[in-house]
mmCIF file of C-alpha atoms in Angstrom:
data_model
loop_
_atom_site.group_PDB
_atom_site.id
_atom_site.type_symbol
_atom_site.label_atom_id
_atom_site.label_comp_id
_atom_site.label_asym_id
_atom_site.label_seq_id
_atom_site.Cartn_x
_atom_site.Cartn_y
_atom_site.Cartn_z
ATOM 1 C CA UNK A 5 -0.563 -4.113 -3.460
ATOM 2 C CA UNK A 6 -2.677 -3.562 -0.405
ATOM 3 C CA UNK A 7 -1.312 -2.498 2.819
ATOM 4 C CA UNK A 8 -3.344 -2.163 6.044
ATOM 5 C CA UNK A 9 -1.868 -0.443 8.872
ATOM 6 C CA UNK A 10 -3.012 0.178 12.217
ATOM 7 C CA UNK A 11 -1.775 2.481 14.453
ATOM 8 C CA UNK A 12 -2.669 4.194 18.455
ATOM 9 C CA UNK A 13 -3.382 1.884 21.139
ATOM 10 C CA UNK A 14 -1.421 1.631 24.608
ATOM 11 C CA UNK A 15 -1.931 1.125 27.986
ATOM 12 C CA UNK A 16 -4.518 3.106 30.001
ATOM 13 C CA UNK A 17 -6.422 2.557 33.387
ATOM 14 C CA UNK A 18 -10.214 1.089 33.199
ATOM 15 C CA UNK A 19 -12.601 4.125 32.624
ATOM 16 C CA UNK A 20 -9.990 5.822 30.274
ATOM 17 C CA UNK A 21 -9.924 6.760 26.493
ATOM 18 C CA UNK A 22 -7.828 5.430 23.768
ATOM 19 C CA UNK A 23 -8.206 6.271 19.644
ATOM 20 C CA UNK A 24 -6.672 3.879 17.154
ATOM 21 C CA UNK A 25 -6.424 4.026 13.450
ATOM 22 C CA UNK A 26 -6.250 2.478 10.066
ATOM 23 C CA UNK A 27 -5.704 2.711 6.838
ATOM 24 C CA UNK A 28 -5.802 1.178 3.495
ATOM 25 C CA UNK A 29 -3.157 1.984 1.184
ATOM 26 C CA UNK A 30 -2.991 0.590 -2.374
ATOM 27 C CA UNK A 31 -7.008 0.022 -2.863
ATOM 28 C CA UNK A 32 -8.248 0.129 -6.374
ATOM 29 C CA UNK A 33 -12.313 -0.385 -5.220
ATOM 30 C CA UNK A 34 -14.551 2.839 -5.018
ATOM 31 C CA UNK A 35 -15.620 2.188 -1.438
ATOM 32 C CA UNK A 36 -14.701 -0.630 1.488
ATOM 33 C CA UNK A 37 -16.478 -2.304 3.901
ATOM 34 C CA UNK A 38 -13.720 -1.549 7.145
ATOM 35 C CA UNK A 39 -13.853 -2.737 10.958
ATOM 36 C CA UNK A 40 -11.856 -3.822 13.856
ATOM 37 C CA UNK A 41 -12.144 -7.477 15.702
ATOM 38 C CA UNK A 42 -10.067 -7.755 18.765
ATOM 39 C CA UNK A 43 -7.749 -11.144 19.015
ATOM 40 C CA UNK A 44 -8.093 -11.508 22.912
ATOM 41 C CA UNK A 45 -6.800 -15.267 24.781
ATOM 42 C CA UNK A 46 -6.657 -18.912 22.983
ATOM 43 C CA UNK A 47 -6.696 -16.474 19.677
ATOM 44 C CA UNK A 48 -10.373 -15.993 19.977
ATOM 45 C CA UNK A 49 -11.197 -12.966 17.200
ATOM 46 C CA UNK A 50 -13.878 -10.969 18.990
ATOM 47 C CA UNK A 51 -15.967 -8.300 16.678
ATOM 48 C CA UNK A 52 -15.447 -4.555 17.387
ATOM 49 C CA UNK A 53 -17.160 -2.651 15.236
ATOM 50 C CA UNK A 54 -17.161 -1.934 11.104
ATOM 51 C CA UNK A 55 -18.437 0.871 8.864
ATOM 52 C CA UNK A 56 -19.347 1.460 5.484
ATOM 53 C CA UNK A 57 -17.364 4.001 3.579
ATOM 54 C CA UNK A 58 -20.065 3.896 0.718
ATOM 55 C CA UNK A 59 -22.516 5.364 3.344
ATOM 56 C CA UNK A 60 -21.142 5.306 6.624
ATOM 57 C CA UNK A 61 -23.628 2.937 8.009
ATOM 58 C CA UNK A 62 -21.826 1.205 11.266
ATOM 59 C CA UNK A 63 -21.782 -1.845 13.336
ATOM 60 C CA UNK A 64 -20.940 -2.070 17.048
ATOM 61 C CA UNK A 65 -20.660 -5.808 18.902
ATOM 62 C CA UNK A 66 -22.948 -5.373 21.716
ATOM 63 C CA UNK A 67 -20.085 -5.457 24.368
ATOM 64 C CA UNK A 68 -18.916 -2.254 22.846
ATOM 65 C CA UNK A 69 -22.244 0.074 21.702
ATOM 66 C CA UNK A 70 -22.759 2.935 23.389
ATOM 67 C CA UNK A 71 -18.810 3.172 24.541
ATOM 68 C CA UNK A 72 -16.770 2.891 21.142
ATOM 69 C CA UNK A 73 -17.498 5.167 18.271
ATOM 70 C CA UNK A 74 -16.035 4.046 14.353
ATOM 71 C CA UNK A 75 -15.781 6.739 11.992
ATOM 72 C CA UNK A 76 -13.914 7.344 8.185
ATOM 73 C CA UNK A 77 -12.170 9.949 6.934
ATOM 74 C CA UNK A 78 -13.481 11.315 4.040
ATOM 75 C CA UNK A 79 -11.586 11.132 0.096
ATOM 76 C CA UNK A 80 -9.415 8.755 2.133
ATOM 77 C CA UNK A 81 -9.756 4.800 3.408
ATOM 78 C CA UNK A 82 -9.075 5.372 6.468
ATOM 79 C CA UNK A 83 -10.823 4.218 9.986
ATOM 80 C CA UNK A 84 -10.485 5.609 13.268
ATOM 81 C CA UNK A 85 -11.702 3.712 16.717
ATOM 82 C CA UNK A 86 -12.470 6.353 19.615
ATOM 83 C CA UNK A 87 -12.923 3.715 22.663
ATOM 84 C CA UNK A 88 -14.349 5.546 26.120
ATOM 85 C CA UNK A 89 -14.849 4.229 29.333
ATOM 86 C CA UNK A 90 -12.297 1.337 28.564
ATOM 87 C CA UNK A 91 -12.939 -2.109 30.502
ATOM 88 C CA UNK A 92 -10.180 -4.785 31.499
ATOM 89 C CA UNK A 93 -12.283 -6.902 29.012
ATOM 90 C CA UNK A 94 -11.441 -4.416 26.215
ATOM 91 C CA UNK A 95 -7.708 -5.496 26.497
ATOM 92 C CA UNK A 96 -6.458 -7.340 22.939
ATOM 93 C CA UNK A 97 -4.810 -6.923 19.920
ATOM 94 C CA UNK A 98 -7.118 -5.026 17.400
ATOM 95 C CA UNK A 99 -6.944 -5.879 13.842
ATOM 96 C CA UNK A 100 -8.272 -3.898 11.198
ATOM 97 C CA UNK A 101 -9.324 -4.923 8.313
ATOM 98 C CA UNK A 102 -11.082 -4.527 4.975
ATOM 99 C CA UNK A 103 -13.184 -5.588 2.043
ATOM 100 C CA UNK A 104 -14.689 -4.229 -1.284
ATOM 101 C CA UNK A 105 -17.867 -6.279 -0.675
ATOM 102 C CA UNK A 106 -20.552 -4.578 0.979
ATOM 103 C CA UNK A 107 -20.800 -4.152 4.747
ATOM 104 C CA UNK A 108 -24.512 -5.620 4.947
ATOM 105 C CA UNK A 109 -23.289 -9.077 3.635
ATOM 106 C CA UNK A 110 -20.525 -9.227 5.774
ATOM 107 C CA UNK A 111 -21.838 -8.004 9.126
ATOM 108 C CA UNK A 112 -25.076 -10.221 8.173
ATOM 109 C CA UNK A 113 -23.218 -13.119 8.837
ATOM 110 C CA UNK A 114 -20.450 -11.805 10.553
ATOM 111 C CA UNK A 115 -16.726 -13.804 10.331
ATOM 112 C CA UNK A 116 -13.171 -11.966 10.286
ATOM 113 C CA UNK A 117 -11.913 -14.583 7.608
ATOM 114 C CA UNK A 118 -14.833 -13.231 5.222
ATOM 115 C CA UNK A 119 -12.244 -9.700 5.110
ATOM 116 C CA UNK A 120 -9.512 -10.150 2.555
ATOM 117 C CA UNK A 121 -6.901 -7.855 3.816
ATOM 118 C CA UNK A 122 -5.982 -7.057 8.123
ATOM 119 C CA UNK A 123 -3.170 -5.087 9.176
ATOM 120 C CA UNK A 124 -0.955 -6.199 11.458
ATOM 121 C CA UNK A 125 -3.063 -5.111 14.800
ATOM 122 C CA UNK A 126 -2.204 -2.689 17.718
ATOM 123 C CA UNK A 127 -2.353 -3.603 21.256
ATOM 124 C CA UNK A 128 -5.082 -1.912 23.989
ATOM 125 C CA UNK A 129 -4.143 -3.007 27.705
ATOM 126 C CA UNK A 130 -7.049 -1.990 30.006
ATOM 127 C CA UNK A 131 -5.813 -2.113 33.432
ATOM 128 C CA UNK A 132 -8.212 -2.543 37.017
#
């Protein structure tokens, strides 16, 4: 059975640094396609940012590129999220999640409900 657990998050102050983590446990594929969305108000399921572990090619939302970094740890499925310079617009709960099919389908047409497994998510408060 598959089990995707997140972990990190917190509170922190806008401008700070928070890392959060995931990982796969029970996955029987050779590689995953793995990202993040953020569930902010009304439930909305904003994208984050995924990578490859096949090749380690990544994808960033716009509102996040050049301030969040997504990396994999090797031999293992598991994701980490280093987020810098942290807006109040970054606060949510961030789900992780994961897929055998490749990345480049599902960040070509980019919808959460494409993954087949999430974790539970871990909350990020950004505070002004």
């Amino acid at each position: 059975q598959v089990h995707v657990v997140e972990s990190g998050g917190g509170s922190v102050q806008a401008g700070g640094s928070l890392n959060i983590s995931c990982e796969v446990s029970g996955w029987k594929h050779t590689s995953a396609c793995m990202g993040w969305f953020r569930r902010g108000p009304e439930e909305s399921r904003e994208e984050v940012a995924g990578i490859s572990t096949a090749d380690g090619t990544t994808y960033y939302a716009e509102s996040v590129e050049g301030r969040f970094t997504i990396s994999h740890a090797s031999a293992k499925f598991a994701v980490h999220l280093q987020m810098n310079n942290l807006k109040p617009g970054d606060t949510g709960m961030y789900v992780c999640m994961a897929d055998s099919s490749p990345c480049s389908e599902l960040y070509d047409d980019y919808d959460p409900r494409r993954f087949g497994y999430w974790g539970r998510g871990t909350r990020v408060t950004v505070s002004s």
